[in-house]
Amino acid sequence: MPDLSSRQLSQLPPLQAIRVFDAVARHLSFTKAAEELAMTQAAVSYQIKVLEERVGAPLFLRRPRQIVLTEAGQRLAPGVSEAFALLGQAYAAARGGADGLLCVTTVLTFASNWLAHHLGSFQIAHPSLAVRLETSSRLTDFAREDVDLAIRSGGGKWPGLEAHKLLDADFTPMLSPRLAASIGGINEPADLLRLPILDPGDIWWTEWFSAAGVNSHDLAKRPGSSMGAQAYEANAAIAGHGVAILTRALFKAELADGRLIQPFDLVGDDGHAYWLVYPQARRNVPKIRAFRDWLLAEIAC
């Protein structure tokens, strides 16, 4: 990072005004920014006015019940957010050890079936950085939650976030060998309908059977529980309770040791994948960069 000259420092606007701008830009609300900063709305408006005068251009467009960043505001916001993130990192380092915590949130199945098996190598490479792993299926609000990175499934386009593709979220039926043998084996896709189907309302089943040329219109009418995670459905399938539709990359071990079998090569793909995401403004924070580089290298192996 280049050193700032005394002249450059003297040209910077007041830190309070920048801090207020960051809060308003994140919330797109003067009211919410005032609540976060424990200030009045009038004080927030004044600080934004001070900054706009220093910039020489409006930073927000005021609309009924809404504000939006102007072009100048959009140019300023990412750099300000990144600067505060780096300032926080420096302060944490000065306090000693506070920057040694990395919070990662991910969906349960990726955590249990992939990340838990690989995370040890990251801890060995970065022994001073503790990882707190949280599992959740909801989208993370980085502006409000104390989370550094998230691993989520979807199409890969989330405004304001860097997204790195990890694994395709493809899908195909899997079941235990014992359950397959109970009907004399699985010889064609329609044979699967002779067995209990786990989470029969899952849209993946409709898409897979359609690709296989099998009429499965009555499948959604079957009674069945939605378990909410592939990890749970896979455990039920291993126990012989039914056929699950799962993502291959997350069940390599179960397929390799024969606990599950994939009876057909046909694999569905709705364009979704698993992605590593974090705010664009925090892409150069050391602990985020370390985890990103390790994860992408580990996935590529």
mmCIF file of C-alpha atoms in Angstrom:
data_model
loop_
_atom_site.group_PDB
_atom_site.id
_atom_site.type_symbol
_atom_site.label_atom_id
_atom_site.label_comp_id
_atom_site.label_asym_id
_atom_site.label_seq_id
_atom_site.Cartn_x
_atom_site.Cartn_y
_atom_site.Cartn_z
ATOM 1 C CA MET A 1 0.000 0.000 0.000
ATOM 2 C CA PRO A 2 1.563 3.364 -1.015
ATOM 3 C CA ASP A 3 2.377 5.860 1.727
ATOM 4 C CA LEU A 4 0.221 8.986 1.880
ATOM 5 C CA SER A 5 2.044 12.309 1.772
ATOM 6 C CA SER A 6 1.147 15.071 4.229
ATOM 7 C CA ARG A 7 -0.461 16.937 1.322
ATOM 8 C CA GLN A 8 -2.663 13.954 0.463
ATOM 9 C CA LEU A 9 -3.635 13.521 4.103
ATOM 10 C CA SER A 10 -4.599 17.175 4.363
ATOM 11 C CA GLN A 11 -6.928 16.738 1.399
ATOM 12 C CA LEU A 12 -8.889 13.922 3.020
ATOM 13 C CA PRO A 13 -12.339 14.791 4.367
ATOM 14 C CA PRO A 14 -13.108 14.408 8.085
ATOM 15 C CA LEU A 15 -13.083 10.789 9.254
ATOM 16 C CA GLN A 16 -16.510 11.229 10.845
ATOM 17 C CA ALA A 17 -18.003 12.207 7.495
ATOM 18 C CA ILE A 18 -16.445 9.163 5.823
ATOM 19 C CA ARG A 19 -17.707 6.903 8.610
ATOM 20 C CA VAL A 20 -21.241 8.265 8.200
ATOM 21 C CA PHE A 21 -21.062 7.845 4.414
ATOM 22 C CA ASP A 22 -20.035 4.206 4.833
ATOM 23 C CA ALA A 23 -23.034 3.502 7.065
ATOM 24 C CA VAL A 24 -25.519 5.259 4.785
ATOM 25 C CA ALA A 25 -24.077 3.526 1.695
ATOM 26 C CA ARG A 26 -24.418 0.102 3.335
ATOM 27 C CA HIS A 27 -27.970 0.632 4.553
ATOM 28 C CA LEU A 28 -29.152 3.007 1.819
ATOM 29 C CA SER A 29 -31.021 4.675 4.639
ATOM 30 C CA PHE A 30 -30.284 7.784 6.694
ATOM 31 C CA THR A 31 -32.525 6.440 9.452
ATOM 32 C CA LYS A 32 -30.756 3.074 9.765
ATOM 33 C CA ALA A 33 -27.346 4.723 9.560
ATOM 34 C CA ALA A 34 -28.325 7.080 12.371
ATOM 35 C CA GLU A 35 -29.447 4.122 14.498
ATOM 36 C CA GLU A 36 -26.184 2.268 13.882
ATOM 37 C CA LEU A 37 -24.041 5.280 14.730
ATOM 38 C CA ALA A 38 -26.210 6.501 17.617
ATOM 39 C CA MET A 39 -26.635 9.862 15.907
ATOM 40 C CA THR A 40 -29.620 11.962 14.929
ATOM 41 C CA GLN A 41 -30.769 11.966 11.305
ATOM 42 C CA ALA A 42 -29.960 15.654 11.156
ATOM 43 C CA ALA A 43 -26.354 14.947 12.192
ATOM 44 C CA VAL A 44 -26.085 12.196 9.571
ATOM 45 C CA SER A 45 -27.435 14.526 6.880
ATOM 46 C CA TYR A 46 -24.964 17.224 7.925
ATOM 47 C CA GLN A 47 -21.960 14.870 7.669
ATOM 48 C CA ILE A 48 -23.067 13.719 4.212
ATOM 49 C CA LYS A 49 -23.399 17.368 3.162
ATOM 50 C CA VAL A 50 -19.849 18.038 4.414
ATOM 51 C CA LEU A 51 -18.524 15.117 2.387
ATOM 52 C CA GLU A 52 -20.463 16.070 -0.742
ATOM 53 C CA GLU A 53 -19.003 19.577 -0.545
ATOM 54 C CA ARG A 54 -15.479 18.120 -0.299
ATOM 55 C CA VAL A 55 -16.094 15.713 -3.182
ATOM 56 C CA GLY A 56 -17.776 18.392 -5.254
ATOM 57 C CA ALA A 57 -20.678 16.194 -6.285
ATOM 58 C CA PRO A 58 -23.808 14.660 -4.734
ATOM 59 C CA LEU A 59 -23.269 11.163 -3.374
ATOM 60 C CA PHE A 60 -26.907 10.145 -2.972
ATOM 61 C CA LEU A 61 -30.104 10.711 -4.896
ATOM 62 C CA ARG A 62 -32.984 11.391 -2.531
ATOM 63 C CA ARG A 63 -36.199 9.776 -3.728
ATOM 64 C CA PRO A 64 -39.529 9.280 -1.944
ATOM 65 C CA ARG A 65 -38.962 6.570 0.677
ATOM 66 C CA GLN A 66 -35.653 5.623 -0.914
ATOM 67 C CA ILE A 67 -32.123 6.841 -1.519
ATOM 68 C CA VAL A 68 -29.633 5.514 -4.071
ATOM 69 C CA LEU A 69 -25.954 6.093 -4.669
ATOM 70 C CA THR A 70 -25.024 8.458 -7.461
ATOM 71 C CA GLU A 71 -22.226 7.566 -9.872
ATOM 72 C CA ALA A 72 -19.773 9.423 -7.626
ATOM 73 C CA GLY A 73 -21.138 7.582 -4.587
ATOM 74 C CA GLN A 74 -20.760 4.234 -6.332
ATOM 75 C CA ARG A 75 -17.110 5.027 -7.068
ATOM 76 C CA LEU A 76 -16.426 6.063 -3.490
ATOM 77 C CA ALA A 77 -18.297 3.375 -1.530
ATOM 78 C CA PRO A 78 -16.136 0.269 -2.304
ATOM 79 C CA GLY A 79 -12.874 2.034 -1.423
ATOM 80 C CA VAL A 80 -14.296 3.414 1.801
ATOM 81 C CA SER A 81 -15.640 0.007 2.825
ATOM 82 C CA GLU A 82 -12.305 -1.651 2.073
ATOM 83 C CA ALA A 83 -10.425 1.042 3.979
ATOM 84 C CA PHE A 84 -12.542 0.486 7.093
ATOM 85 C CA ALA A 85 -12.073 -3.285 6.765
ATOM 86 C CA LEU A 86 -8.289 -2.872 6.610
ATOM 87 C CA LEU A 87 -8.394 -0.427 9.512
ATOM 88 C CA GLY A 88 -10.320 -2.993 11.530
ATOM 89 C CA GLN A 89 -7.732 -5.644 10.675
ATOM 90 C CA ALA A 90 -4.881 -3.375 11.744
ATOM 91 C CA TYR A 91 -6.619 -2.548 15.011
ATOM 92 C CA ALA A 92 -7.320 -6.205 15.706
ATOM 93 C CA ALA A 93 -3.674 -7.055 15.042
ATOM 94 C CA ALA A 94 -2.538 -4.320 17.424
ATOM 95 C CA ARG A 95 -4.781 -5.752 20.143
ATOM 96 C CA GLY A 96 -3.158 -9.122 19.608
ATOM 97 C CA GLY A 97 -4.987 -12.281 18.608
ATOM 98 C CA ALA A 98 -8.339 -10.660 17.818
ATOM 99 C CA ASP A 99 -7.691 -11.063 14.111
ATOM 100 C CA GLY A 100 -7.108 -14.779 14.637
ATOM 101 C CA LEU A 101 -10.759 -15.663 14.090
ATOM 102 C CA LEU A 102 -12.232 -16.441 10.688
ATOM 103 C CA CYS A 103 -15.992 -16.948 10.535
ATOM 104 C CA VAL A 104 -17.256 -19.045 7.629
ATOM 105 C CA THR A 105 -20.916 -19.854 7.073
ATOM 106 C CA THR A 106 -22.014 -22.617 4.727
ATOM 107 C CA VAL A 107 -24.816 -25.023 4.014
ATOM 108 C CA LEU A 108 -24.825 -28.118 6.195
ATOM 109 C CA THR A 109 -24.019 -30.742 3.547
ATOM 110 C CA PHE A 110 -20.982 -28.882 2.184
ATOM 111 C CA ALA A 111 -19.739 -28.412 5.741
ATOM 112 C CA SER A 112 -20.142 -32.052 6.789
ATOM 113 C CA ASN A 113 -19.265 -33.822 3.543
ATOM 114 C CA TRP A 114 -16.468 -31.679 2.148
ATOM 115 C CA LEU A 115 -15.197 -28.901 4.371
ATOM 116 C CA ALA A 116 -14.885 -30.967 7.550
ATOM 117 C CA HIS A 117 -12.697 -33.474 5.691
ATOM 118 C CA HIS A 118 -10.316 -30.836 4.329
ATOM 119 C CA LEU A 119 -10.226 -28.032 6.880
ATOM 120 C CA GLY A 120 -7.361 -29.596 8.831
ATOM 121 C CA SER A 121 -4.870 -28.709 6.114
ATOM 122 C CA PHE A 122 -5.879 -25.043 6.343
ATOM 123 C CA GLN A 123 -5.398 -25.085 10.120
ATOM 124 C CA ILE A 124 -1.935 -26.618 9.677
ATOM 125 C CA ALA A 125 -0.979 -23.929 7.159
ATOM 126 C CA HIS A 126 -2.424 -21.145 9.343
ATOM 127 C CA PRO A 127 -2.071 -22.275 12.966
ATOM 128 C CA SER A 128 -2.672 -18.797 14.392
ATOM 129 C CA LEU A 129 -6.023 -18.413 12.622
ATOM 130 C CA ALA A 130 -8.987 -20.101 14.304
ATOM 131 C CA VAL A 131 -11.957 -21.003 12.116
ATOM 132 C CA ARG A 132 -15.514 -20.716 13.359
ATOM 133 C CA LEU A 133 -17.786 -22.723 11.088
ATOM 134 C CA GLU A 134 -21.507 -21.999 11.056
ATOM 135 C CA THR A 135 -24.140 -23.863 9.066
ATOM 136 C CA SER A 136 -27.175 -22.163 7.603
ATOM 137 C CA SER A 137 -29.229 -22.354 4.418
ATOM 138 C CA ARG A 138 -30.168 -18.666 4.394
ATOM 139 C CA LEU A 139 -28.256 -15.929 2.602
ATOM 140 C CA THR A 140 -25.749 -14.061 4.740
ATOM 141 C CA ASP A 141 -26.122 -10.322 5.250
ATOM 142 C CA PHE A 142 -22.465 -9.309 5.440
ATOM 143 C CA ALA A 143 -23.373 -5.754 6.424
ATOM 144 C CA ARG A 144 -25.171 -6.903 9.565
ATOM 145 C CA GLU A 145 -23.564 -10.221 10.523
ATOM 146 C CA ASP A 146 -20.118 -10.990 11.878
ATOM 147 C CA VAL A 147 -19.220 -13.300 8.992
ATOM 148 C CA ASP A 148 -16.084 -13.175 6.837
ATOM 149 C CA LEU A 149 -16.963 -15.596 4.051
ATOM 150 C CA ALA A 150 -19.908 -17.732 2.980
ATOM 151 C CA ILE A 151 -20.261 -20.852 0.883
ATOM 152 C CA ARG A 152 -23.665 -20.912 -0.753
ATOM 153 C CA SER A 153 -25.417 -22.573 -3.665
ATOM 154 C CA GLY A 154 -26.999 -20.690 -6.530
ATOM 155 C CA GLY A 155 -26.289 -19.029 -9.826
ATOM 156 C CA GLY A 156 -23.225 -17.099 -8.684
ATOM 157 C CA LYS A 157 -24.452 -13.534 -9.157
ATOM 158 C CA TRP A 158 -24.963 -11.553 -5.949
ATOM 159 C CA PRO A 159 -24.546 -7.751 -6.093
ATOM 160 C CA GLY A 160 -21.546 -6.456 -4.188
ATOM 161 C CA LEU A 161 -20.037 -9.902 -3.628
ATOM 162 C CA GLU A 162 -17.033 -11.647 -5.135
ATOM 163 C CA ALA A 163 -18.037 -15.192 -6.114
ATOM 164 C CA HIS A 164 -15.688 -18.104 -6.869
ATOM 165 C CA LYS A 165 -17.178 -21.320 -8.243
ATOM 166 C CA LEU A 166 -16.272 -24.398 -6.210
ATOM 167 C CA LEU A 167 -18.406 -27.359 -7.318
ATOM 168 C CA ASP A 168 -21.285 -27.972 -9.711
ATOM 169 C CA ALA A 169 -24.501 -28.695 -7.815
ATOM 170 C CA ASP A 170 -25.531 -31.501 -10.148
ATOM 171 C CA PHE A 171 -27.884 -34.265 -9.028
ATOM 172 C CA THR A 172 -28.574 -37.947 -9.593
ATOM 173 C CA PRO A 173 -30.376 -40.734 -7.675
ATOM 174 C CA MET A 174 -28.433 -42.775 -5.109
ATOM 175 C CA LEU A 175 -29.480 -45.628 -2.833
ATOM 176 C CA SER A 176 -28.083 -48.437 -0.742
ATOM 177 C CA PRO A 177 -27.104 -51.699 -2.473
ATOM 178 C CA ARG A 178 -29.414 -53.554 -0.090
ATOM 179 C CA LEU A 179 -32.443 -51.510 -1.120
ATOM 180 C CA ALA A 180 -31.628 -51.992 -4.804
ATOM 181 C CA ALA A 181 -31.349 -55.756 -4.269
ATOM 182 C CA SER A 182 -34.758 -55.822 -2.571
ATOM 183 C CA ILE A 183 -36.449 -55.493 -5.987
ATOM 184 C CA GLY A 184 -33.934 -57.563 -7.903
ATOM 185 C CA GLY A 185 -31.721 -54.646 -8.884
ATOM 186 C CA ILE A 186 -32.227 -51.347 -10.687
ATOM 187 C CA ASN A 187 -32.252 -51.987 -14.416
ATOM 188 C CA GLU A 188 -34.010 -48.893 -15.764
ATOM 189 C CA PRO A 189 -34.916 -45.464 -14.345
ATOM 190 C CA ALA A 190 -38.585 -46.410 -13.914
ATOM 191 C CA ASP A 191 -37.519 -49.092 -11.408
ATOM 192 C CA LEU A 192 -36.739 -46.330 -8.914
ATOM 193 C CA LEU A 193 -40.456 -45.525 -8.690
ATOM 194 C CA ARG A 194 -41.038 -48.975 -7.194
ATOM 195 C CA LEU A 195 -39.088 -47.864 -4.132
ATOM 196 C CA PRO A 196 -39.643 -45.197 -1.458
ATOM 197 C CA ILE A 197 -38.460 -41.802 -2.719
ATOM 198 C CA LEU A 198 -36.915 -39.443 -0.187
ATOM 199 C CA ASP A 199 -38.317 -35.915 -0.450
ATOM 200 C CA PRO A 200 -40.528 -36.713 -3.472
ATOM 201 C CA GLY A 201 -41.526 -33.051 -3.793
ATOM 202 C CA ASP A 202 -37.972 -31.984 -4.626
ATOM 203 C CA ILE A 203 -37.921 -30.365 -8.084
ATOM 204 C CA TRP A 204 -34.703 -32.267 -8.833
ATOM 205 C CA TRP A 205 -36.726 -35.490 -9.058
ATOM 206 C CA THR A 206 -39.052 -34.022 -11.669
ATOM 207 C CA GLU A 207 -36.148 -32.727 -13.726
ATOM 208 C CA TRP A 208 -34.163 -35.968 -13.521
ATOM 209 C CA PHE A 209 -37.056 -38.273 -14.415
ATOM 210 C CA SER A 210 -38.012 -35.942 -17.272
ATOM 211 C CA ALA A 211 -34.461 -36.164 -18.639
ATOM 212 C CA ALA A 212 -34.663 -39.954 -18.274
ATOM 213 C CA GLY A 213 -37.933 -40.043 -20.251
ATOM 214 C CA VAL A 214 -39.974 -41.334 -17.306
ATOM 215 C CA ASN A 215 -43.438 -40.057 -16.399
ATOM 216 C CA SER A 216 -43.265 -39.068 -12.746
ATOM 217 C CA HIS A 217 -46.371 -36.871 -12.479
ATOM 218 C CA ASP A 218 -47.675 -38.764 -9.459
ATOM 219 C CA LEU A 219 -44.401 -38.515 -7.560
ATOM 220 C CA ALA A 220 -45.184 -35.232 -5.811
ATOM 221 C CA LYS A 221 -48.418 -36.752 -4.457
ATOM 222 C CA ARG A 222 -46.514 -39.369 -2.504
ATOM 223 C CA PRO A 223 -46.288 -38.860 1.233
ATOM 224 C CA GLY A 224 -42.778 -38.053 2.285
ATOM 225 C CA SER A 225 -40.710 -35.866 4.556
ATOM 226 C CA SER A 226 -38.509 -32.996 3.448
ATOM 227 C CA MET A 227 -35.318 -33.320 5.454
ATOM 228 C CA GLY A 228 -33.881 -29.983 4.433
ATOM 229 C CA ALA A 229 -30.329 -31.133 3.665
ATOM 230 C CA GLN A 230 -28.675 -33.659 1.388
ATOM 231 C CA ALA A 231 -26.577 -34.954 4.296
ATOM 232 C CA TYR A 232 -29.720 -36.116 6.111
ATOM 233 C CA GLU A 233 -31.232 -37.662 2.994
ATOM 234 C CA ALA A 234 -27.993 -39.503 2.267
ATOM 235 C CA ASN A 235 -27.967 -40.985 5.777
ATOM 236 C CA ALA A 236 -31.551 -42.150 5.284
ATOM 237 C CA ALA A 237 -30.607 -43.689 1.939
ATOM 238 C CA ILE A 238 -27.594 -45.467 3.439
ATOM 239 C CA ALA A 239 -29.917 -46.912 6.090
ATOM 240 C CA GLY A 240 -32.082 -48.319 3.295
ATOM 241 C CA HIS A 241 -35.080 -46.066 3.876
ATOM 242 C CA GLY A 242 -35.383 -44.832 0.293
ATOM 243 C CA VAL A 243 -33.764 -43.347 -2.786
ATOM 244 C CA ALA A 244 -32.164 -39.907 -2.461
ATOM 245 C CA ILE A 245 -31.243 -37.456 -5.172
ATOM 246 C CA LEU A 246 -27.802 -36.073 -4.372
ATOM 247 C CA THR A 247 -24.823 -34.100 -5.651
ATOM 248 C CA ARG A 248 -22.033 -36.475 -6.687
ATOM 249 C CA ALA A 249 -19.084 -34.324 -5.595
ATOM 250 C CA LEU A 250 -20.328 -34.324 -1.996
ATOM 251 C CA PHE A 251 -20.703 -38.100 -1.691
ATOM 252 C CA LYS A 252 -17.541 -39.475 -3.276
ATOM 253 C CA ALA A 253 -16.570 -41.394 -0.127
ATOM 254 C CA GLU A 254 -19.987 -43.047 0.224
ATOM 255 C CA LEU A 255 -19.937 -44.096 -3.431
ATOM 256 C CA ALA A 256 -16.335 -45.290 -3.222
ATOM 257 C CA ASP A 257 -16.885 -47.541 -0.210
ATOM 258 C CA GLY A 258 -20.194 -48.923 -1.464
ATOM 259 C CA ARG A 259 -22.501 -47.422 1.136
ATOM 260 C CA LEU A 260 -24.323 -45.771 -1.753
ATOM 261 C CA ILE A 261 -24.607 -46.671 -5.410
ATOM 262 C CA GLN A 262 -25.376 -44.453 -8.377
ATOM 263 C CA PRO A 263 -27.414 -46.718 -10.652
ATOM 264 C CA PHE A 264 -27.339 -44.474 -13.734
ATOM 265 C CA ASP A 265 -24.819 -42.179 -15.406
ATOM 266 C CA LEU A 266 -27.539 -39.632 -16.142
ATOM 267 C CA VAL A 267 -26.917 -36.482 -14.109
ATOM 268 C CA GLY A 268 -29.175 -33.448 -13.851
ATOM 269 C CA ASP A 269 -27.828 -29.910 -13.907
ATOM 270 C CA ASP A 270 -29.937 -26.794 -13.339
ATOM 271 C CA GLY A 271 -26.979 -24.432 -13.662
ATOM 272 C CA HIS A 272 -26.481 -24.007 -9.933
ATOM 273 C CA ALA A 273 -23.188 -24.537 -8.146
ATOM 274 C CA TYR A 274 -21.499 -24.049 -4.784
ATOM 275 C CA TRP A 275 -19.717 -20.704 -4.516
ATOM 276 C CA LEU A 276 -17.329 -19.025 -2.116
ATOM 277 C CA VAL A 277 -18.521 -15.442 -1.603
ATOM 278 C CA TYR A 278 -17.430 -12.374 0.368
ATOM 279 C CA PRO A 279 -17.827 -8.593 -0.004
ATOM 280 C CA GLN A 280 -15.830 -7.192 -2.908
ATOM 281 C CA ALA A 281 -14.472 -4.464 -0.673
ATOM 282 C CA ARG A 282 -12.884 -7.073 1.638
ATOM 283 C CA ARG A 283 -11.137 -9.130 -1.044
ATOM 284 C CA ASN A 284 -7.672 -8.051 0.157
ATOM 285 C CA VAL A 285 -8.200 -8.655 3.872
ATOM 286 C CA PRO A 286 -5.368 -11.092 4.735
ATOM 287 C CA LYS A 287 -7.428 -13.796 6.449
ATOM 288 C CA ILE A 288 -10.036 -13.775 3.667
ATOM 289 C CA ARG A 289 -7.344 -13.962 1.023
ATOM 290 C CA ALA A 290 -5.639 -16.843 2.861
ATOM 291 C CA PHE A 291 -8.833 -18.914 3.082
ATOM 292 C CA ARG A 292 -9.836 -18.139 -0.508
ATOM 293 C CA ASP A 293 -6.469 -19.148 -1.936
ATOM 294 C CA TRP A 294 -6.384 -22.351 0.140
ATOM 295 C CA LEU A 295 -9.940 -23.376 -0.729
ATOM 296 C CA LEU A 296 -9.596 -22.803 -4.467
ATOM 297 C CA ALA A 297 -6.332 -24.779 -4.509
ATOM 298 C CA GLU A 298 -7.876 -27.584 -2.452
ATOM 299 C CA ILE A 299 -10.927 -27.822 -4.737
ATOM 300 C CA ALA A 300 -8.648 -27.999 -7.774
ATOM 301 C CA CYS A 301 -6.756 -31.019 -6.401
#
